Every structure is written in C-alpha cells, then in structure tokens.
mmCIF file of C-alpha atoms in Angstrom:
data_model
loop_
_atom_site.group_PDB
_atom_site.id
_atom_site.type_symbol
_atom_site.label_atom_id
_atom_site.label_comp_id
_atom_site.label_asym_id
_atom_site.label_seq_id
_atom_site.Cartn_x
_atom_site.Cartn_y
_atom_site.Cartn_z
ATOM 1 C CA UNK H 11 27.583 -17.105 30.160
ATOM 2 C CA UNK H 12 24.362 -17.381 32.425
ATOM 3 C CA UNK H 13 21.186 -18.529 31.089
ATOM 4 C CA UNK H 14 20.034 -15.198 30.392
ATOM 5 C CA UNK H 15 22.730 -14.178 28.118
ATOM 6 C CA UNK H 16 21.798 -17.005 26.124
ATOM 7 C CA UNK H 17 19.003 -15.659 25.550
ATOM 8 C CA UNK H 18 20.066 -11.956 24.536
ATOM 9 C CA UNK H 19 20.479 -10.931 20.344
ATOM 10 C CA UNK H 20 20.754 -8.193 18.280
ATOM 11 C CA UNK H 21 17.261 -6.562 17.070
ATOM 12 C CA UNK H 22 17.885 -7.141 13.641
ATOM 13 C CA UNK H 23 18.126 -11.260 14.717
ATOM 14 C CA UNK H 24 14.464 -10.900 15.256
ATOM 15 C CA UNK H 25 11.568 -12.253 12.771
ATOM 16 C CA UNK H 26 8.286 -10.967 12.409
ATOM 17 C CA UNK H 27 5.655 -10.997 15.380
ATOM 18 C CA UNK H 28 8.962 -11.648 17.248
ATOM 19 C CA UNK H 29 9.258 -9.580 20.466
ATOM 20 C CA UNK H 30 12.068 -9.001 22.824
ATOM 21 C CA UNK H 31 12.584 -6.438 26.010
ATOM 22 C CA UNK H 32 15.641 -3.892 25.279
ATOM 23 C CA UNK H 33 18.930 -4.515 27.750
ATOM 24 C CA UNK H 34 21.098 -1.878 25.987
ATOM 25 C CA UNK H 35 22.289 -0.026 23.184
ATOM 26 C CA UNK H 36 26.206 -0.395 21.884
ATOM 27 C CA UNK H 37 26.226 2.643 20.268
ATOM 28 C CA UNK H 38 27.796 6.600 21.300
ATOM 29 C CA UNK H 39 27.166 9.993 20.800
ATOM 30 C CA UNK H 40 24.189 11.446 18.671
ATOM 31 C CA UNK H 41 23.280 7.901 17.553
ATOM 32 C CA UNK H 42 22.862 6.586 21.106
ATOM 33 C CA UNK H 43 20.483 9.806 21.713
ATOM 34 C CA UNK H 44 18.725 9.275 18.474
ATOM 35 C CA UNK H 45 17.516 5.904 19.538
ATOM 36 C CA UNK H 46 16.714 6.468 23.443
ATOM 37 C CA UNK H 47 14.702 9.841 22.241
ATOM 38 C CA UNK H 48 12.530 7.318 19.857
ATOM 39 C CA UNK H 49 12.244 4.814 23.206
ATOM 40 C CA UNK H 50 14.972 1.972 22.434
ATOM 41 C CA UNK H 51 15.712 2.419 26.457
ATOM 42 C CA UNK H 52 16.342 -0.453 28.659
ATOM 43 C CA UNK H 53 13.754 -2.661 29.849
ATOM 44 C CA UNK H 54 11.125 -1.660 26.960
ATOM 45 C CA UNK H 55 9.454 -4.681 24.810
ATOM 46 C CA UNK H 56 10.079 -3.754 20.903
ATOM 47 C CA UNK H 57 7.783 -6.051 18.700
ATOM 48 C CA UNK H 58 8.929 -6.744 15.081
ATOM 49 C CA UNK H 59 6.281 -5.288 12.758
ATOM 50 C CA UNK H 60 7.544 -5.837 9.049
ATOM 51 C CA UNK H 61 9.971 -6.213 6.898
ATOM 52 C CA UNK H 62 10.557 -4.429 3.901
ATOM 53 C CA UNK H 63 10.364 -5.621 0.392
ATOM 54 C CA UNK H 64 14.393 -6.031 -0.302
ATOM 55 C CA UNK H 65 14.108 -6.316 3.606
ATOM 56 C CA UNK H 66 15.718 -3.003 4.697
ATOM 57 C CA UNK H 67 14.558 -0.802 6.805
ATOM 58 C CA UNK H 68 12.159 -3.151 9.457
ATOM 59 C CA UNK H 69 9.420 -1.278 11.229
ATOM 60 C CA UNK H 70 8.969 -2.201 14.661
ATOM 61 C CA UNK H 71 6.862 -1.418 17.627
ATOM 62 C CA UNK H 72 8.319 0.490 20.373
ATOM 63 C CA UNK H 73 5.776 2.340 23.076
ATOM 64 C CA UNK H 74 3.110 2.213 21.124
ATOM 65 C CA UNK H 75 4.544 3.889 17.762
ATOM 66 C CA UNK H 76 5.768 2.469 14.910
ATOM 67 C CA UNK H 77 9.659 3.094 13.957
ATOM 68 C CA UNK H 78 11.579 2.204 11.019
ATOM 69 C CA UNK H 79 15.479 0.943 11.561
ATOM 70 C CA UNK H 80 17.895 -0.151 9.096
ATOM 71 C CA UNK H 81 19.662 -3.116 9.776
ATOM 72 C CA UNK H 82 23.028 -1.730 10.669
ATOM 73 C CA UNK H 83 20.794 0.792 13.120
ATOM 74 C CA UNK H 84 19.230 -2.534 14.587
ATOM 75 C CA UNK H 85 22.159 -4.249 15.016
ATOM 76 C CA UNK H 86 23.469 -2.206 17.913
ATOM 77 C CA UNK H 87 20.515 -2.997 19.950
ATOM 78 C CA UNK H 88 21.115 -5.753 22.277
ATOM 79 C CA UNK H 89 17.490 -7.131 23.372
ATOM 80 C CA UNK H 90 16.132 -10.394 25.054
ATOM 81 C CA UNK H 91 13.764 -12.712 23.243
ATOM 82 C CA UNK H 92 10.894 -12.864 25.140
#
C-alpha cells in the first residue's frame, strides 16, 4: 500500500468541516449514475457540511450544492483526506 492509499476512506469516515477529493465510487448500475449525475465524480473535493440529529443522512458540499447521503450511500464513496 503506497502512501496515498493510506490516505484514502470512505465518505461517511469523514467529520465535519472535513474535506476530501473523490477517487471513485464502488457502486453499479442506477446507483453509480445517481451519484455521478449529483457530481460524486473523480477528482472533485466534497466538504462535510452536517450531520443530522440521530446522525443520518449527512449533507455535504459537492460543486457548490448541498447534497444529503445516508450513510450506507456514503460508504461506497472512496475519497482522499485532503
């Protein structure tokens, strides 16, 4: 494992104010569309807004809009801390 792989999580590892560039999503089919269309696309920083009360779903910051992800949704994002 390089040093950069080290370095790589899921998005719902992430805390508030935490940000982290997108390397991929390990997800198929409509899913996988679902999240490139909202801008989850490789390379893209993603900034960790809020949480929610019981802490499900997290809004984040992604190109300049705010989405909301459950944690099993977030947890097929692979992203680098950054």
């Amino acid at each position: 494992m390089d040093e950069a792989q080290k370095n790589h999580c899921t998005l719902d590892d992430l805390s508030t104010k935490e940000k982290a560039k997108v390397i991929r999503i390990d997800a198929k089919g409509p899913f996988k569309k679902r999240l490139l269309e909202m801008g989850f696309v490789q390379g893209t920083i993603v900034e960790v807004i809020k949480y929610a009360p019981l802490k499900d779903p997290v809004e984040y910051l992604v190109k300049g809009y705010h989405v909301s992800l459950r944690h099993e949704e977030a947890q097929k994002i692979i992203v680098e801390r950054i």
